[in-house]
Structure formats: C-alpha cells, structure tokens
PDB file of C-alpha atoms and ligand atoms in Angstrom:
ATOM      1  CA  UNK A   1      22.295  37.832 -78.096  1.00 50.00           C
ATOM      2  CA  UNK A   2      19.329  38.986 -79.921  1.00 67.00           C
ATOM      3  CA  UNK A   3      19.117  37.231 -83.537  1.00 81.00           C
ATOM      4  CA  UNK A   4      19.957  33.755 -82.594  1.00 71.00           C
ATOM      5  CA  UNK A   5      16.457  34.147 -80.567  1.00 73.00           C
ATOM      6  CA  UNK A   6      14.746  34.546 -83.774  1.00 83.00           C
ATOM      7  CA  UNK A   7      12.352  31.458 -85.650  1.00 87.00           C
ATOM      8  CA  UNK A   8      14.029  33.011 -89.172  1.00 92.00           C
ATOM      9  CA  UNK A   9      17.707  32.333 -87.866  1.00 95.00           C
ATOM     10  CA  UNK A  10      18.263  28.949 -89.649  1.00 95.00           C
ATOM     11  CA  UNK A  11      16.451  30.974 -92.806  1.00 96.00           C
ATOM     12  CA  UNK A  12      18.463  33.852 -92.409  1.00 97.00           C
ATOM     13  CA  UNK A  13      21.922  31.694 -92.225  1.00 97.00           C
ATOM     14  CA  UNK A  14      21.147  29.734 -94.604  1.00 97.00           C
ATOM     15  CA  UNK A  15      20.711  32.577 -97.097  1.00 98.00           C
ATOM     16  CA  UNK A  16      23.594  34.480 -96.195  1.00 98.00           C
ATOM     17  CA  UNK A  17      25.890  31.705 -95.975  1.00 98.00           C
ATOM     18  CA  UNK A  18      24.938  31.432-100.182  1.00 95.00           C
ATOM     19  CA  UNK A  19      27.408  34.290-100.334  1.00 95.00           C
ATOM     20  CA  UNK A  20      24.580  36.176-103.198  1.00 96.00           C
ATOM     21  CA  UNK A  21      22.447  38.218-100.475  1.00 98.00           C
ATOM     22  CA  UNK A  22      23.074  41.197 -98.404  1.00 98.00           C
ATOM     23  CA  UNK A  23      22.031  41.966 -94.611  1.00 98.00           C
ATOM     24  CA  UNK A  24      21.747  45.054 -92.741  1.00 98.00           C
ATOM     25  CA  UNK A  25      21.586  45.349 -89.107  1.00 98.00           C
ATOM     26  CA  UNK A  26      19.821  48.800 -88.407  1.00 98.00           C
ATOM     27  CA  UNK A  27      20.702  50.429 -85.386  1.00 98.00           C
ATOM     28  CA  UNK A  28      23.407  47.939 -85.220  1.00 98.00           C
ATOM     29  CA  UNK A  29      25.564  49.948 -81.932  1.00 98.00           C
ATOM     30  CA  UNK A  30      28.708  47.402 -81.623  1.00 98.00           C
ATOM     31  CA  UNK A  31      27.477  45.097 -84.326  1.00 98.00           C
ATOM     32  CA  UNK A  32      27.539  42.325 -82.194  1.00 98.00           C
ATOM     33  CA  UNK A  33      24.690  40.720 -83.793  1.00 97.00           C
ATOM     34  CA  UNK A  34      27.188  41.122 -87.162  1.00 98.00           C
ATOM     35  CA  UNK A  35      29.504  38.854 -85.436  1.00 98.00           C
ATOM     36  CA  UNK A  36      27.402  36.384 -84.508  1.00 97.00           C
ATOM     37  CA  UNK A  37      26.219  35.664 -87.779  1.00 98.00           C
ATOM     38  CA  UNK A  38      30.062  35.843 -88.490  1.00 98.00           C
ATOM     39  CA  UNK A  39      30.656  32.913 -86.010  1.00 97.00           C
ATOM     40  CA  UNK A  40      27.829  31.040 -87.273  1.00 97.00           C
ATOM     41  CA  UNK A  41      29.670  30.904 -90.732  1.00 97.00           C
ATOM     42  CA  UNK A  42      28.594  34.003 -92.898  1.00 98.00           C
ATOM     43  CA  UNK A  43      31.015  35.325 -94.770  1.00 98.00           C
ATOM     44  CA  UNK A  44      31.349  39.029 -93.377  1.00 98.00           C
ATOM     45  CA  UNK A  45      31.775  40.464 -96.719  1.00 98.00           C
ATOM     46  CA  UNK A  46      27.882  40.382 -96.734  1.00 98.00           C
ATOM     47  CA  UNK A  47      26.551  41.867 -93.513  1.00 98.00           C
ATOM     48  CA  UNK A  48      26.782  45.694 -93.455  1.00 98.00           C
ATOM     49  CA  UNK A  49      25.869  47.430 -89.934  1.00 98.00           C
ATOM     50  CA  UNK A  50      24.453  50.959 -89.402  1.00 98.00           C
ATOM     51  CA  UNK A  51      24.164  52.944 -86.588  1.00 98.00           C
ATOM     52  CA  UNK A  52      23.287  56.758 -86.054  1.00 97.00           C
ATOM     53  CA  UNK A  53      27.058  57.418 -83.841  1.00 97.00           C
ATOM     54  CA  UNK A  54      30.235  56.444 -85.371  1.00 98.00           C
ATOM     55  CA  UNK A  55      31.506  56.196 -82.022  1.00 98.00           C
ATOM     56  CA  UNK A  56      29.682  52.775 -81.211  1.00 98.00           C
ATOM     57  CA  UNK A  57      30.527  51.407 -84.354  1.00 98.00           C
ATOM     58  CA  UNK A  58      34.440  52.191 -83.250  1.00 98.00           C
ATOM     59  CA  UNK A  59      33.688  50.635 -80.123  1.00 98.00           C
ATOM     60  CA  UNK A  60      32.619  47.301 -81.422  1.00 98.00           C
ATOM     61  CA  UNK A  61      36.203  47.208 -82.980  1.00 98.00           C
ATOM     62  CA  UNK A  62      37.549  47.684 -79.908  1.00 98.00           C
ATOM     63  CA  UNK A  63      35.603  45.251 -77.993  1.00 98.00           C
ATOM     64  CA  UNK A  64      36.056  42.383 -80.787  1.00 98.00           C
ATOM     65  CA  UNK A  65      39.666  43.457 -81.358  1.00 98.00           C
ATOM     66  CA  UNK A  66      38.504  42.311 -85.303  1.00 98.00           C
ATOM     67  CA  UNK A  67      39.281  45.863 -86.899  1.00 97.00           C
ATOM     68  CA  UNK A  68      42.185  44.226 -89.078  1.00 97.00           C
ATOM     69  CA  UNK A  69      39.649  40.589 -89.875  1.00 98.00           C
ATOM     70  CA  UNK A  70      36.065  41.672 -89.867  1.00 98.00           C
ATOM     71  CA  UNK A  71      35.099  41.982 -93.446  1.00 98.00           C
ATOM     72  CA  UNK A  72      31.578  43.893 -92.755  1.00 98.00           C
ATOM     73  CA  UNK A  73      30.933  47.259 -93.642  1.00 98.00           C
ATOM     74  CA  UNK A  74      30.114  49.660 -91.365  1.00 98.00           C
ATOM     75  CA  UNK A  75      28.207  52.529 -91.701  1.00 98.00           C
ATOM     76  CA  UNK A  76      27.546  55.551 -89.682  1.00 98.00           C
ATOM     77  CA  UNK A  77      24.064  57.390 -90.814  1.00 98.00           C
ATOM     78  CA  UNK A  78      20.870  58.584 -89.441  1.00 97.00           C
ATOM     79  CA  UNK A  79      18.263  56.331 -90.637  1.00 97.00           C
ATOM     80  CA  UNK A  80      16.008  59.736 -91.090  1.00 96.00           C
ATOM     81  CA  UNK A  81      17.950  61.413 -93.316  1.00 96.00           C
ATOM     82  CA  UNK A  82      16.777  61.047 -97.149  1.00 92.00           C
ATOM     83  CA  UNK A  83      20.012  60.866 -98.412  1.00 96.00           C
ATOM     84  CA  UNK A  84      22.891  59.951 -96.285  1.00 97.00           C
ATOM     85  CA  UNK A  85      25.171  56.938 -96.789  1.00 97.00           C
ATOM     86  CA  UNK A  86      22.584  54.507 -96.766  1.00 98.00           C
ATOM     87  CA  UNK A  87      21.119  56.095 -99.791  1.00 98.00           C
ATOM     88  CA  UNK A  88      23.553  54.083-101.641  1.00 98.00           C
ATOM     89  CA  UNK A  89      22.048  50.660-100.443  1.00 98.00           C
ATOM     90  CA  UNK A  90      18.667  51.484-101.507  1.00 98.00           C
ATOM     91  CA  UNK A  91      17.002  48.413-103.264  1.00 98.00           C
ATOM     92  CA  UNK A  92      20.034  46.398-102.427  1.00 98.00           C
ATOM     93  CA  UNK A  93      19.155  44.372 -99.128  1.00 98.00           C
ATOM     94  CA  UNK A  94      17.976  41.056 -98.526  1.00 98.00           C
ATOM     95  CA  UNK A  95      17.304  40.837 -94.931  1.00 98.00           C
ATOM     96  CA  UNK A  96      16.799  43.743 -92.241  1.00 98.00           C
ATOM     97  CA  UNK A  97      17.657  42.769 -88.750  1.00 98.00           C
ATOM     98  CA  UNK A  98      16.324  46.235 -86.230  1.00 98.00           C
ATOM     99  CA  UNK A  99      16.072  45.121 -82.587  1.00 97.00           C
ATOM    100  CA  UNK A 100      15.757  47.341 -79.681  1.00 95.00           C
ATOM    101  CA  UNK A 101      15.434  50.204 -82.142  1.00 97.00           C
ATOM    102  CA  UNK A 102      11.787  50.867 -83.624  1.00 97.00           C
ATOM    103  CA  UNK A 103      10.868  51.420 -80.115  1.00 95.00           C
ATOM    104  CA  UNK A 104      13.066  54.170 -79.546  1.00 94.00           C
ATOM    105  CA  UNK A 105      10.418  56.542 -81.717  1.00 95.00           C
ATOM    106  CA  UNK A 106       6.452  57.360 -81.683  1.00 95.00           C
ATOM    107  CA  UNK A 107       4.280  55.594 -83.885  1.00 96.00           C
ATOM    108  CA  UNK A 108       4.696  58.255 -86.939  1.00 95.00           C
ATOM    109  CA  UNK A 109       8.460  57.978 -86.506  1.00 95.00           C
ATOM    110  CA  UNK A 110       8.288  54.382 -86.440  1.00 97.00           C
ATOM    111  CA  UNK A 111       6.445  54.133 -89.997  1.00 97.00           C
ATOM    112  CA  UNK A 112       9.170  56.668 -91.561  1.00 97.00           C
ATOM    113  CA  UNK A 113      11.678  53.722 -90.637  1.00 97.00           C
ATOM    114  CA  UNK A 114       9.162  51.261 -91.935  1.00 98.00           C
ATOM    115  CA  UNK A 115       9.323  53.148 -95.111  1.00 98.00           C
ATOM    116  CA  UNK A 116      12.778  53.465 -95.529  1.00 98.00           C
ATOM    117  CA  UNK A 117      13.451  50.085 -94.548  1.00 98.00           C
ATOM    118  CA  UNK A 118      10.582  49.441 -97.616  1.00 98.00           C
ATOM    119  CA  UNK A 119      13.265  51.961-100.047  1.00 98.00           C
ATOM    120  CA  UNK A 120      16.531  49.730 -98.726  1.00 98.00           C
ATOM    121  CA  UNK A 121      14.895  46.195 -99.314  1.00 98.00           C
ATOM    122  CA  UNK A 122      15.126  44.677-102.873  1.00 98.00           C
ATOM    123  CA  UNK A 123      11.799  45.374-104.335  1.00 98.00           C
ATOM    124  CA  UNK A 124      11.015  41.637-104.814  1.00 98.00           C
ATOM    125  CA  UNK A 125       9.428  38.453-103.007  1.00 98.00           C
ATOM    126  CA  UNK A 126      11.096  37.310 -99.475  1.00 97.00           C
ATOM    127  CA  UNK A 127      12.976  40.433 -98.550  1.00 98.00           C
ATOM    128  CA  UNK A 128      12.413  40.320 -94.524  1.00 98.00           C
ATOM    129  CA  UNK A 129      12.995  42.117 -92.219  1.00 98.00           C
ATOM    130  CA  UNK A 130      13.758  40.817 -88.422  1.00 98.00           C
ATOM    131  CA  UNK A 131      13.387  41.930 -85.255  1.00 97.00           C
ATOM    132  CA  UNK A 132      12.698  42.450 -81.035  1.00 96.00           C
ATOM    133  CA  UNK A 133      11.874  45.263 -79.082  1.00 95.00           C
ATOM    134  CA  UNK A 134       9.827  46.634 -75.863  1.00 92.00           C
ATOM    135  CA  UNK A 135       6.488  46.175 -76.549  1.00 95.00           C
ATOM    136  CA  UNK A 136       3.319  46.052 -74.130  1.00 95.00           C
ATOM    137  CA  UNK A 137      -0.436  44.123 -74.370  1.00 96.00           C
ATOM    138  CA  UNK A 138      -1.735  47.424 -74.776  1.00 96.00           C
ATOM    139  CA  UNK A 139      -0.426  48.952 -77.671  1.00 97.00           C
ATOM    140  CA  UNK A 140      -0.049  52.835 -76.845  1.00 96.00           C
ATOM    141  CA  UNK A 141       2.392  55.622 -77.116  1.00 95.00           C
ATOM    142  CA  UNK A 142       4.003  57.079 -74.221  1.00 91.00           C
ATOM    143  CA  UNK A 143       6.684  59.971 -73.170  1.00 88.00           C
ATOM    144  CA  UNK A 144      10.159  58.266 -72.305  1.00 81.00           C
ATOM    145  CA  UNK A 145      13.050  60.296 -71.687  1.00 73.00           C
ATOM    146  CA  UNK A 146      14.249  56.671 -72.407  1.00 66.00           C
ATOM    147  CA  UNK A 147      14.064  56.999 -76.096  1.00 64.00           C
ATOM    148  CA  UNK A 148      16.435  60.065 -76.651  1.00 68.00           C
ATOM    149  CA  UNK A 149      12.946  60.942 -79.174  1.00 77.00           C
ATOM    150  CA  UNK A 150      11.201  62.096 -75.978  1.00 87.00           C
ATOM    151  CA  UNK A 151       8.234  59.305 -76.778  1.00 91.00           C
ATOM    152  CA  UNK A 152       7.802  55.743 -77.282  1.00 94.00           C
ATOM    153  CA  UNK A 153       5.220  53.392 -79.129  1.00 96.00           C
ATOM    154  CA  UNK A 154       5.295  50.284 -77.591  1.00 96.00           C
ATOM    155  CA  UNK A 155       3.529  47.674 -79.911  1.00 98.00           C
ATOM    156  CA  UNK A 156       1.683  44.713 -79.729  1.00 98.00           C
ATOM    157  CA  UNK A 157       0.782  42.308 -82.270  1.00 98.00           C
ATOM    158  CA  UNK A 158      -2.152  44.053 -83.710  1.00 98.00           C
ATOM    159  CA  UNK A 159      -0.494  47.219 -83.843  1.00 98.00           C
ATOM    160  CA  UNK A 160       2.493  45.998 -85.489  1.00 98.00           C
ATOM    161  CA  UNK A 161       0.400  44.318 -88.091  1.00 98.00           C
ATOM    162  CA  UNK A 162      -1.646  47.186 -88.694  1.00 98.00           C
ATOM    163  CA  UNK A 163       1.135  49.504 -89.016  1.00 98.00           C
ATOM    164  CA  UNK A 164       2.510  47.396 -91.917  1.00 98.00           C
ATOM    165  CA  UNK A 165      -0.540  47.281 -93.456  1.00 98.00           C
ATOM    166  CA  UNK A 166      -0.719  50.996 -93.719  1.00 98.00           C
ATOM    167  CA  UNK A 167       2.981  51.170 -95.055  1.00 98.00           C
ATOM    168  CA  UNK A 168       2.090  48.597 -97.883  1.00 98.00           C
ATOM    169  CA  UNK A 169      -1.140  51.013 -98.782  1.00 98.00           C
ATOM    170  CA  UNK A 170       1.276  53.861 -98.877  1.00 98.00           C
ATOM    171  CA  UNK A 171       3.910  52.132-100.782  1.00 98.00           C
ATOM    172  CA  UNK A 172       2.016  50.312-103.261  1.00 98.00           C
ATOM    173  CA  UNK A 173       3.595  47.129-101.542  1.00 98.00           C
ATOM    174  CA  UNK A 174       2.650  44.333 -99.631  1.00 98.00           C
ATOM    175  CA  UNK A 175       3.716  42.815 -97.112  1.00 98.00           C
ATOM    176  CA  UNK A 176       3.316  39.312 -94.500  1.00 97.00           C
ATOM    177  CA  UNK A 177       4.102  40.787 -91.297  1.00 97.00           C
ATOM    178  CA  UNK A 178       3.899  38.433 -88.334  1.00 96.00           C
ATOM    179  CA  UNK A 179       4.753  39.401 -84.594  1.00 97.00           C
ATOM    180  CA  UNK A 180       4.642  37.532 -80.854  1.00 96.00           C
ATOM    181  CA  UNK A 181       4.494  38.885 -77.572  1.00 96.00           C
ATOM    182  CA  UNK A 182       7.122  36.819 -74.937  1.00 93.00           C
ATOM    183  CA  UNK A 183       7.530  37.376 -71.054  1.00 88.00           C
ATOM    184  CA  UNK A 184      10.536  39.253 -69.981  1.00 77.00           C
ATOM    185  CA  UNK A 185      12.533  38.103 -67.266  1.00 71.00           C
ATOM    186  CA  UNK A 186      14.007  41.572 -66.678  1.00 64.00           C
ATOM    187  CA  UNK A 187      10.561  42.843 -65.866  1.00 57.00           C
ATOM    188  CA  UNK A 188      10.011  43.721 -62.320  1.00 58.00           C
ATOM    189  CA  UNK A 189      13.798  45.206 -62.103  1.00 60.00           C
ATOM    190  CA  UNK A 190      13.332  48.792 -61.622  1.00 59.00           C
ATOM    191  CA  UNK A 191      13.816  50.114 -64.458  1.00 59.00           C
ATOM    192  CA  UNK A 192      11.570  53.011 -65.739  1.00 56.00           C
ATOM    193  CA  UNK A 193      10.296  51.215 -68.933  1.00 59.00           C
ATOM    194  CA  UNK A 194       9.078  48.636 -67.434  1.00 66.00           C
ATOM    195  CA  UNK A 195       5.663  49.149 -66.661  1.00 75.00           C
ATOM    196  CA  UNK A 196       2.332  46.600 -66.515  1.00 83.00           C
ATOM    197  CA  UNK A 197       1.970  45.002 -69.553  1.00 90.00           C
ATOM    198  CA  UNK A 198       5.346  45.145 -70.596  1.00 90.00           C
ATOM    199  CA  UNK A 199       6.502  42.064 -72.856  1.00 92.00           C
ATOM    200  CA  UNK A 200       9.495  41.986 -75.700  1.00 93.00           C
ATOM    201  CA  UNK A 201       7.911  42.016 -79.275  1.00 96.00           C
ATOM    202  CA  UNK A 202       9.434  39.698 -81.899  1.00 96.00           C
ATOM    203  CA  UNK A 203       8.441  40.119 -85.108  1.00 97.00           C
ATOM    204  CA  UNK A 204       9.332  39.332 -88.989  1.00 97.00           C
ATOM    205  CA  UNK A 205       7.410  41.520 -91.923  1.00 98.00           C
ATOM    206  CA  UNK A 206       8.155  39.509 -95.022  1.00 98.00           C
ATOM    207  CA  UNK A 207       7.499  40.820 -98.940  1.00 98.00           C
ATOM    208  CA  UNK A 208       5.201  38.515-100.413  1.00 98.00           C
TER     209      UNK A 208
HETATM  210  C1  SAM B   1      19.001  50.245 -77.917  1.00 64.56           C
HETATM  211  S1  SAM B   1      20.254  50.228 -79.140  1.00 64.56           S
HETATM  212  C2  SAM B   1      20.006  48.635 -79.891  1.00 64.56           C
HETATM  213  C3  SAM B   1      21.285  48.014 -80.363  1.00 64.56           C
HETATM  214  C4  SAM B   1      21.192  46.618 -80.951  1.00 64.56           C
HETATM  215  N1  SAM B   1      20.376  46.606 -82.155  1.00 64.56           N
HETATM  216  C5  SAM B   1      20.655  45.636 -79.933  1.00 64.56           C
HETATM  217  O1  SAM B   1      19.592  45.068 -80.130  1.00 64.56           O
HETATM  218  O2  SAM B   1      21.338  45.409 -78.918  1.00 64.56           O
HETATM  219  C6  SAM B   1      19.596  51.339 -80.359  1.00 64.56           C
HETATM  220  C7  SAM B   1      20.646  51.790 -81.365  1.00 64.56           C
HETATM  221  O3  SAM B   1      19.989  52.618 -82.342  1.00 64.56           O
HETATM  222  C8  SAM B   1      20.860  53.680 -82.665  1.00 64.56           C
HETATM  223  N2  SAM B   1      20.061  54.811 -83.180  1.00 64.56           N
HETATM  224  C9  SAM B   1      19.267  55.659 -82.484  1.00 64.56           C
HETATM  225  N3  SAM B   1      18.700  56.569 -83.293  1.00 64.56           N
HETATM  226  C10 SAM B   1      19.144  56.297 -84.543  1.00 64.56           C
HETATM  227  C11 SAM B   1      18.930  56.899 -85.818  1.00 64.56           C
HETATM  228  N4  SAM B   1      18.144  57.973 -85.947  1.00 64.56           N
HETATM  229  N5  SAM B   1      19.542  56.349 -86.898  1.00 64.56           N
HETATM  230  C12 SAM B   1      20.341  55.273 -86.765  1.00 64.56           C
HETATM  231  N6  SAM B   1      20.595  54.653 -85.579  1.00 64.56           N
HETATM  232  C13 SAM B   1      20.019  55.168 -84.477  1.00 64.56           C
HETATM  233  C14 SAM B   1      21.553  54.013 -81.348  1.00 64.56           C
HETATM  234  O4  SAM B   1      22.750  54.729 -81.555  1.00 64.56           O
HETATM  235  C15 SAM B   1      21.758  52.613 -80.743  1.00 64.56           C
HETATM  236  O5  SAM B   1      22.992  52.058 -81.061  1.00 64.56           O
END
C-alpha cells in the first residue's frame, strides 16, 4: 500500500478527515489508495480518483465490491489532455497523491504533469502533492517499453528538485519540493527496470 508509506500521511488524514479539502489520486488504476484513506476514516465524499482507462477504475469496483457504498468520484481522463474532465477540478484540490506514475514519461512529459498538477491545485499556501516512484542515483532518461511512452526519466533527488524549480519559474509559482531515495527489496528480481542504481523515489512538493 503506497500512501500509508508516506511522512505526510498523519498530515494528509488529518486534513481530509476536516471534511473542507479535496484529494486527487492521479493515475489512481483501482483506487486502492482511495480506500485506504477510506478505512483510515475519510469521508469518501472527498477523495476523487483519476485514471487514463475507465476499465481499471471499473475494476476497483469489482475488486472492493463498494460500487453501491464508496462515495468517491471517479474519473476517467488523460492527464494530457487540456480540457477533459479534469478541467472541471482545476484550482479545486488540496492534496495530489501520483505514485508509480510520473515515471511512466520522459523528463518533458513529466513537467507537463507537473504543470497541470500546478493548474488542478488551489492556487494558495500548503497545496501538496504526494508521491513514490522508480527512481535511480543517477538521474537519467532511458527507453522502456515499460512505460507504454516508449521512455522513462528516472529521478533522483536533485533532479526532482530541480525540475520543480523550473515549473515554479514557468508558472510564476513556488514551490518546497522535498524527495528521498529508499532501497527496494524487489531489486535484484528480474525484472527489466531494475537496473544498478535503482531505488523508489518518495517525494512531497509543497506550495509555500
Ligand atoms: C503503474 S500504475 C500506478 C497505479 C497506482 N497509482 C499505484 O501506485 O499502484 C500507473 C497508472 O497510470 C495510469 N495512466 C497512464 N497514463 C496515463 C495518462 N496519460 N493519464 C492518466 N492516467 C494514466 C495507468 O492507467 C495506470 O493505472
């Protein structure tokens, strides 16, 4: 389970659970990370998941058998398109949660996220936005046919800092972002990704 990892999870309960702020979980597949928070005592109203196929938002219906209970939207939409179903939530979020899901694109696609996920975020103090992903000691971009993109950046924490500074020059924004590199157990399974220097990348980018 991927949020409950996070130093912010006590923060990011804590504001949900005041029933006044809004979360979405980008690139959210079955929304399990929805129903966590659910379990944890968040009223679902609150938390909104996204994901690019409608199919694995079904799915997560189906595997939590909560399609009649669960009071989360969910929202099928490509987070590249400029106006799509998100457009509505622009300027409306409190907290971002994207794990596993930055990585999936090259470093330019990865800063058109950034920048959306800049547009979606309530233009004001302590908007955040959470995360995990692949990442490496050596930040570089490589070709993965992995990604469904056809490349990868894989970050570290001077990249990812970096980056954000460059989307809060572009944006007229600014922006606390603060990443960590951790071991991964799963590395050394054979699994094409998982090359030298491979770690998982947490990180939280926070609007000051
Ligand atoms: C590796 S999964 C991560 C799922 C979940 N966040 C987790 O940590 O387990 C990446 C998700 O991003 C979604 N995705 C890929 N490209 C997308 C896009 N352009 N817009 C929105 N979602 C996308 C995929 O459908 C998939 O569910």
């Amino acid at each position: 389970m991927a949020l409950g990892g996070f130093e912010t999870y006590p923060e990011i309960v804590r504001r949900l659970k005041s029933g006044d702020q809004k979360y979405l979980d980008l690139g959210c597949c079955f929304g399990q990370d929805i129903r966590r928070l659910v379990t944890d005592g968040v009223p679902g109203e609150v938390l909104i998941g996204s994901d690019l196929h409608q199919g694995f938002l079904d799915l997560g219906y189906s595997l939590f058998k909560d399609k009649w209970t669960l009071k989360s939207e969910f929202i099928a939409a490509d987070v590249f398109e400029s106006r799509s179903a998100l457009t509505s939530l622009e300027g409306s979020i409190d907290i971002i949660h994207a794990s596993s899901f930055f990585h999936l694109f090259g470093y330019e696609g990865q800063k058109k996220i950034a920048r959306r996920i800049v547009q979606l975020l309530k233009p004001q103090k302590d908007s955040l936005l959470v995360g995990r992903q692949v990442g490496n000691i050596n930040a570089h971009e490589e070709e993965s046919s992995a990604s469904g993109s056809g490349n990868m950046f894989l970050q570290n924490v001077d990249s990812w800092k970096q980056m954000w500074s460059e989307i809060g020059k572009e944006t007229g924004t600014k922006w606390k972002a603060e990443a960590a590199l951790e071991d991964w157990p799963m590395v050394g399974n054979k699994v094409s990704w998982h090359k030298e220097g491979t770690k998982r990348i947490f990180f939280s980018v926070r609007r000051l």
